Amino acid sequence: MASSLLCATKGRWIVPFHRAVRTRRWRALTFFNLHTTAGNMQASQENFEKAQHNLKLLKKDPGNDVKLKLYALFKQATQGPCNTTKPGMLDFVNKAKWDAWNSLGNLSKENSRQSYIELVSSLASSESSISDKTMSSNNQQKFETLQLLREDNITKIILSRPEKKNAINMLMYQEIGHALEEAGKDESTITVLTGLGDYFCSGNDLNNFANVSPDGKEKMASDAAVILEAFVGKIIDFPKPLIAVVNGPAVGISVTMLGLFDIVYATERATFHTPFSQLGQSPEGCSSYTFPRIMGLAKATEMLLFNKMLTAPKACELGLVTEVFPDGTFQREVWTRLKAYAQLPKNSLAYSKQLIRETEKEKLHAVNVQECERLKERWLSEECMTAIINFFQSKAKL
Ligand code: COA
């Protein structure tokens, strides 16, 4: 089962970014420290078999990190700790699988089964809730790049291009903007932005700048700047509590915009990376203003100019993230908490948020305009074009 899932990756195995760091962290997660009794061990074996069956019914590819995690838990649950020889450095696929399995150390078979069941169940429930609720809402606008769900007084905007790590193309910018407009006016108390699959979001879709329109580069850059400015403007003006549930690594605009969110919850697996200068670009999402205020000038500069990537605990320490949760219990803990928050009086929350944010709004819009102007120039620069060509060339070589 697990090995067939692992093979279903378009004929090549993708070794995710910073796997070594994440794998080490994974070992420490408290999610594996579950209490097991003789009774639930029995139930767990039955559910384990059901989970294997349910896994085959998933329609969406959950992404490489999740598949590796499933593989490792399956091996640990059925064979115990990793006892095979480590594959060679160049055997990328088998080495990634071996590393994932080995990282579980001496985790017991029972706890591995339990974690496997929880993981499959969270994947299945997110898929079924998406299709049920998307279908059942008649007056809801249909989106291609995201899902918009409403339940428990919460509007969820789910970035849904997991095969592209939820990179934001031009259509997605516009669809998030429409979804925010709807969410701002609907009956829900809070609005949440999250991602489907193993990434929160890999930032701007670099194809936005690679596909030059027949009207020329200048038109492409000025259209993109208008779309970006409108997108960030909607976040600045959003009238209710806006919460980011950062379910995995975040890159570029998906990091910079977080300074405009009211709460940011992150899985321990998340990282925060703004490789602007590497791409010949410059900061957006008002981060040139919000980041120095949140984390201090020195730390913001290291991030925004010198591409310094933050781990989730570091981002929390610096104030960009509100709280970090173990990956295994992330979805359960976060949604339990948010459901409770969403029961609070709606108007009180909205007015309090507006009081906190109102004094900054004018400044934030001015910063947004300036940042977009600079980006319009950057997107036309040779530095940026060369960096984007290099990205796609390096992908083509794999
Ligand atoms: N723009 C366009 N395509 C992107 C993308 C982005 N920002 N992020 C990921 N993708 C695509 C990849 O090209 C790949 O497409 P393919 O399957 O057709 O080859 C697919 O998504 C999966 O990504 P891949 O690179 O194979 O996964 P990975 O785990 O090895 O690496 C990232 C993930 C996010 C680290 C890597 O894709 C990356 O560096 N992306 C660019 C991030 C970026 O610079 N964003 C802009 C910031 S301003």
XYZ file of C-alpha atoms and ligand atoms in Angstrom:
446
model
C 0.000 0.000 0.000
C 2.396 2.575 1.233
C 5.019 1.780 -1.344
C 2.502 2.079 -4.185
C 1.514 5.492 -2.840
C 5.122 6.504 -2.777
C 5.602 5.466 -6.360
C 2.672 7.560 -7.518
C 4.687 10.720 -7.843
C 4.789 11.365 -11.555
C 7.679 8.968 -12.050
C 10.135 10.889 -9.899
C 10.704 11.297 -6.259
C 10.814 14.807 -4.922
C 13.066 15.256 -1.935
C 11.379 18.029 0.025
C 13.180 21.118 1.142
C 15.007 20.869 4.472
C 13.872 17.325 4.991
C 16.752 16.545 7.329
C 15.812 19.310 9.731
C 12.139 18.464 9.626
C 12.784 14.754 10.085
C 14.823 15.377 13.207
C 12.075 17.584 14.573
C 9.456 15.005 13.769
C 11.112 12.521 16.141
C 10.471 14.892 19.019
C 6.781 15.416 18.387
C 4.548 14.696 21.304
C 1.885 13.402 18.972
C 3.448 9.979 19.096
C 3.312 9.821 22.875
C -0.179 8.427 23.054
C -1.432 6.314 25.900
C -2.513 2.879 24.768
C -4.575 0.347 26.637
C -5.195 -3.313 25.753
C -8.755 -2.364 24.649
C -7.859 0.351 22.250
C -4.876 -1.672 20.903
C -7.440 -4.170 19.635
C -9.617 -1.404 18.190
C -6.539 0.226 16.791
C -5.667 -2.887 14.701
C -9.144 -2.902 13.144
C -9.055 0.822 12.547
C -5.566 0.502 11.154
C -6.878 -1.823 8.444
C -9.805 0.512 7.777
C -7.388 3.426 7.520
C -5.353 1.554 4.873
C -8.567 1.054 2.921
C -9.626 4.700 3.348
C -6.241 5.902 2.179
C -6.868 4.321 -1.220
C -10.108 6.293 -1.538
C -8.466 9.705 -1.245
C -8.885 11.745 -4.392
C -6.236 14.397 -3.797
C -2.510 13.717 -3.682
C -1.588 14.662 -0.087
C 1.950 15.693 -1.044
C 5.329 14.064 -0.575
C 5.889 14.923 3.063
C 2.589 13.369 4.090
C 3.208 10.298 1.926
C 6.606 9.817 3.520
C 5.066 10.146 6.954
C 2.417 7.547 6.074
C 5.067 5.217 4.729
C 7.196 5.516 7.860
C 4.259 4.979 10.219
C 3.076 1.983 8.190
C 6.509 0.336 8.317
C 6.904 1.062 12.024
C 3.409 -0.237 12.777
C 3.898 -3.462 10.840
C 7.638 -4.195 11.220
C 8.779 -2.151 14.210
C 11.898 0.058 14.262
C 13.904 0.454 11.077
C 16.399 -2.414 10.808
C 17.522 -2.319 7.178
C 20.775 -1.000 5.749
C 20.825 2.694 4.914
C 20.613 3.183 1.102
C 23.416 5.082 -0.634
C 23.388 8.879 -0.990
C 22.404 8.713 -4.659
C 19.473 6.387 -4.109
C 17.264 9.393 -3.323
C 13.901 7.666 -3.156
C 14.907 4.794 -0.898
C 17.085 7.035 1.242
C 14.175 9.445 1.857
C 11.964 6.483 2.819
C 14.645 4.986 5.032
C 15.274 8.352 6.758
C 11.567 8.782 7.436
C 11.213 5.291 8.908
C 14.450 5.524 10.890
C 13.402 8.886 12.348
C 10.640 7.120 14.296
C 13.275 5.520 16.534
C 11.705 3.112 19.009
C 8.140 4.314 18.673
C 5.897 1.360 19.554
C 3.814 -0.464 16.947
C 0.614 0.533 18.774
C 1.442 4.211 18.798
C 2.517 4.082 15.152
C -0.812 2.474 14.208
C -2.676 5.131 16.162
C -0.761 7.966 14.515
C -1.294 6.421 11.083
C -5.049 6.178 11.740
C -5.206 9.806 12.902
C -3.303 11.028 9.880
C -5.498 9.165 7.362
C -8.599 10.281 9.203
C -7.553 13.950 9.085
C -6.852 13.664 5.332
C -10.182 11.936 4.662
C -12.219 14.328 6.771
C -10.680 17.396 5.188
C -11.486 15.970 1.732
C -15.041 14.951 2.539
C -15.866 18.175 4.366
C -14.543 20.090 1.389
C -16.643 18.233 -1.171
C -19.814 18.023 0.976
C -19.865 21.625 1.981
C -18.710 23.040 -1.322
C -21.504 21.164 -3.081
C -24.214 21.970 -0.540
C -23.866 25.720 -0.702
C -26.027 26.947 -3.613
C -25.351 30.635 -3.521
C -21.653 30.232 -2.960
C -19.315 31.336 -5.693
C -17.332 28.450 -7.200
C -13.578 28.718 -7.177
C -10.931 26.894 -9.171
C -7.926 27.410 -6.938
C -9.443 27.296 -3.473
C -12.347 26.051 -1.407
C -14.583 28.245 0.660
C -16.346 26.494 3.540
C -18.608 27.739 6.278
C -19.196 25.815 9.477
C -19.287 26.460 13.228
C -19.335 30.261 12.664
C -16.022 29.976 10.802
C -15.391 30.759 7.139
C -12.455 28.713 5.875
C -10.536 29.731 2.789
C -8.424 26.735 1.750
C -5.662 27.219 -0.820
C -6.079 24.194 -3.057
C -3.261 23.695 -5.508
C -1.343 21.136 -3.435
C 0.453 19.738 -6.505
C 2.056 23.201 -6.891
C 2.570 23.630 -3.142
C -0.348 26.110 -3.247
C 1.657 28.656 -5.263
C -0.528 31.710 -5.860
C -1.196 32.300 -9.542
C -3.089 35.349 -10.824
C -6.417 33.562 -10.670
C -5.812 32.532 -7.064
C -4.998 36.129 -6.052
C -8.334 37.196 -7.468
C -10.237 34.261 -6.003
C -8.812 34.849 -2.513
C -9.854 38.492 -2.899
C -13.436 37.448 -3.796
C -13.505 34.909 -0.972
C -12.392 37.582 1.509
C -15.107 39.906 0.249
C -17.726 37.185 0.798
C -16.288 36.255 4.188
C -16.258 39.867 5.329
C -20.010 40.092 4.739
C -21.218 36.632 5.740
C -22.607 35.451 9.066
C -19.405 33.853 10.321
C -17.533 35.229 13.323
C -13.977 34.561 12.204
C -12.226 33.797 8.911
C -9.382 31.349 8.504
C -6.886 30.962 5.677
C -5.092 27.632 5.378
C -3.548 25.332 2.759
C -4.390 21.875 1.429
C -1.602 19.282 1.448
C 1.865 19.461 2.927
C 2.560 23.163 2.209
C 0.797 26.270 3.456
C 1.873 28.082 0.309
C 4.999 28.443 -1.835
C 4.336 32.116 -2.551
C 3.933 33.831 -5.854
C 3.552 31.357 -8.708
C 6.726 32.087 -10.640
C 4.850 31.346 -13.875
C 3.093 34.675 -13.264
C 6.254 36.307 -14.560
C 7.471 33.623 -16.926
C 4.408 33.730 -19.195
C 4.748 37.127 -20.827
C 1.459 38.269 -22.395
C 1.254 39.372 -26.039
C 0.854 42.937 -24.720
C 4.423 42.815 -23.475
C 6.352 42.669 -20.221
C 5.336 46.147 -19.054
C 1.638 45.299 -19.262
C 2.249 41.996 -17.467
C 4.107 43.788 -14.633
C 1.551 46.566 -14.237
C -1.406 44.103 -14.283
C 0.340 41.976 -11.673
C 0.988 45.030 -9.488
C -2.692 46.041 -9.658
C -3.785 42.519 -8.669
C -1.273 42.332 -5.811
C -2.197 45.760 -4.476
C -5.908 44.873 -4.488
C -5.203 41.538 -2.794
C -3.143 43.048 0.033
C -5.633 45.930 0.326
C -8.422 43.444 1.037
C -6.424 41.909 3.865
C -5.680 45.355 5.328
C -9.388 46.238 5.250
C -10.737 42.878 6.370
C -13.328 43.688 9.045
C -13.344 40.512 11.180
C -10.663 38.497 12.966
C -8.493 36.925 10.261
C -6.537 33.851 11.252
C -3.820 31.932 9.415
C -3.586 28.203 10.064
C -0.108 27.544 8.699
C -0.194 23.813 7.973
C 3.309 23.554 6.465
C 6.159 25.591 4.970
C 5.339 29.130 3.829
C 7.251 31.150 1.234
C 7.151 34.734 -0.057
C 3.807 36.544 0.034
C 2.299 33.808 2.222
C 4.832 34.846 4.886
C 4.810 38.612 4.394
C 1.024 38.903 4.588
C 1.054 37.237 8.018
C 1.964 40.574 9.598
C -1.555 41.689 8.658
C -3.304 38.689 10.227
C -4.771 38.812 13.724
C -3.624 35.349 14.798
C -1.126 32.951 13.203
C -1.125 29.298 14.332
C 1.612 27.109 12.876
C 2.516 23.457 12.850
C 5.989 22.736 14.175
C 6.847 21.549 10.627
C 6.261 25.015 9.139
C 9.106 27.235 7.986
C 8.969 30.906 6.972
C 11.065 32.015 4.030
C 11.149 35.243 2.022
C 13.790 34.723 -0.698
C 13.189 38.078 -2.389
C 16.707 39.222 -3.111
C 17.580 35.729 -4.323
C 14.789 36.257 -6.888
C 15.751 39.823 -7.749
C 12.502 40.994 -6.110
C 11.533 43.047 -3.051
C 9.164 42.635 -0.054
C 5.376 42.936 -0.291
C 2.341 42.346 1.915
C 3.345 45.478 3.900
C 6.195 43.448 5.432
C 8.670 46.305 4.889
C 6.594 48.086 7.557
C 5.064 45.303 9.682
C 8.134 43.048 10.057
C 10.436 45.659 11.643
C 7.584 46.536 14.010
C 6.907 42.909 14.901
C 10.436 41.519 15.220
C 12.726 44.561 15.289
C 14.762 46.052 12.473
C 17.759 43.728 12.730
C 15.794 40.473 12.495
C 13.446 41.829 9.817
C 16.412 42.901 7.697
C 18.008 39.483 7.920
C 14.765 37.930 6.738
C 13.683 40.385 4.060
C 17.081 41.221 2.576
C 19.186 38.168 3.238
C 16.637 35.353 2.800
C 16.995 34.034 6.335
C 14.502 31.228 6.832
C 12.759 30.937 10.197
C 11.601 27.738 11.838
C 8.141 27.852 13.400
C 9.453 28.112 16.986
C 11.781 30.957 15.931
C 8.965 32.774 14.122
C 6.912 32.415 17.291
C 9.733 33.740 19.448
C 10.004 36.769 17.132
C 6.276 37.466 17.310
C 5.278 36.631 13.730
C 3.525 33.443 14.874
C 1.091 33.344 17.780
C 1.577 29.700 18.770
C 3.219 26.525 17.450
C 1.633 23.072 17.746
C 3.023 19.541 17.294
C 2.386 18.396 13.741
C 0.444 15.281 14.717
C -2.137 17.125 16.783
C -2.026 20.426 14.897
C -5.346 20.207 13.049
C -7.263 18.856 16.041
C -5.907 21.338 18.581
C -6.196 24.373 16.337
C -9.742 23.702 15.144
C -10.943 22.902 18.651
C -9.619 26.224 19.803
C -10.975 28.169 16.832
C -14.433 26.631 17.200
C -14.482 27.893 20.785
C -13.322 31.377 19.740
C -15.991 31.470 17.037
C -18.711 31.164 19.694
C -17.745 34.560 21.162
C -19.992 37.553 20.328
C -19.400 38.351 16.680
C -19.775 42.131 16.786
C -17.638 42.536 19.860
C -14.793 40.670 18.123
C -15.159 42.674 14.916
C -15.224 46.058 16.658
C -12.277 45.157 18.867
C -10.253 44.083 15.852
C -11.123 47.310 14.055
C -10.034 49.366 17.076
C -6.678 47.586 17.169
C -6.065 47.959 13.415
C -7.778 51.241 12.478
C -4.958 53.619 13.405
C -2.523 51.792 11.105
C -4.767 51.387 8.076
C -3.862 54.529 6.190
C -0.165 53.892 6.655
C -0.527 50.271 5.568
C -2.287 51.237 2.328
C 0.469 53.735 1.563
C 3.137 51.087 2.187
C 1.215 48.638 -0.011
C 1.208 51.119 -2.906
C 4.943 51.778 -2.535
C 5.828 48.099 -2.351
C 3.784 47.301 -5.469
C 5.414 50.176 -7.376
C 8.855 48.817 -6.519
C 7.831 45.303 -7.492
C 6.543 46.509 -10.859
C 10.053 47.779 -11.539
C 11.670 44.597 -10.091
C 9.570 42.191 -12.188
C 10.914 43.882 -15.323
C 14.514 43.781 -14.118
C 17.139 41.485 -15.519
C 17.952 40.281 -11.989
C 14.429 38.980 -11.572
C 14.114 37.441 -15.038
C 17.415 35.604 -14.628
C 16.390 34.235 -11.219
C 13.061 32.965 -12.559
C 14.673 31.342 -15.590
C 17.162 29.657 -13.238
C 14.324 28.289 -11.084
C 12.537 26.675 -14.020
C 15.799 25.428 -15.538
C 16.760 23.747 -12.278
C 13.311 22.075 -12.178
C 13.682 20.924 -15.771
C 17.017 19.227 -14.955
C 15.532 17.013 -12.210
N 5.868 28.930 -8.541
C 5.667 28.057 -9.540
N 5.721 26.723 -9.370
C 5.961 26.275 -8.134
C 6.177 27.136 -7.040
C 6.115 28.518 -7.286
N 6.270 29.413 -6.308
N 6.388 26.381 -5.945
C 6.308 25.097 -6.316
N 6.068 25.034 -7.645
C 5.861 23.837 -8.444
C 7.185 23.193 -8.858
O 7.698 23.783 -10.042
C 6.725 21.752 -9.069
O 6.058 21.692 -10.298
P 6.181 20.347 -11.225
O 5.636 19.224 -10.390
O 5.345 20.679 -12.427
O 7.647 20.194 -11.514
C 5.651 21.551 -7.993
O 5.209 22.852 -7.638
C 6.178 20.871 -6.748
O 7.284 21.633 -6.255
P 8.772 21.037 -6.090
O 9.754 22.141 -6.296
O 8.944 19.842 -6.968
O 8.708 20.594 -4.540
P 9.895 20.643 -3.481
O 9.326 20.057 -2.245
O 11.141 20.074 -4.049
O 10.182 22.216 -3.242
C 9.649 24.509 -2.866
C 9.153 23.059 -2.811
C 8.476 25.414 -2.507
C 10.788 24.709 -1.862
C 10.177 24.824 -4.290
O 9.192 24.451 -5.240
C 10.466 26.268 -4.492
O 11.524 26.743 -4.130
N 9.512 27.013 -5.098
C 9.670 28.402 -5.376
C 9.323 29.225 -4.141
C 9.485 30.687 -4.443
O 10.558 31.139 -4.764
N 8.372 31.428 -4.346
C 8.326 32.809 -4.663
C 8.719 33.638 -3.512
S 8.625 35.340 -3.938
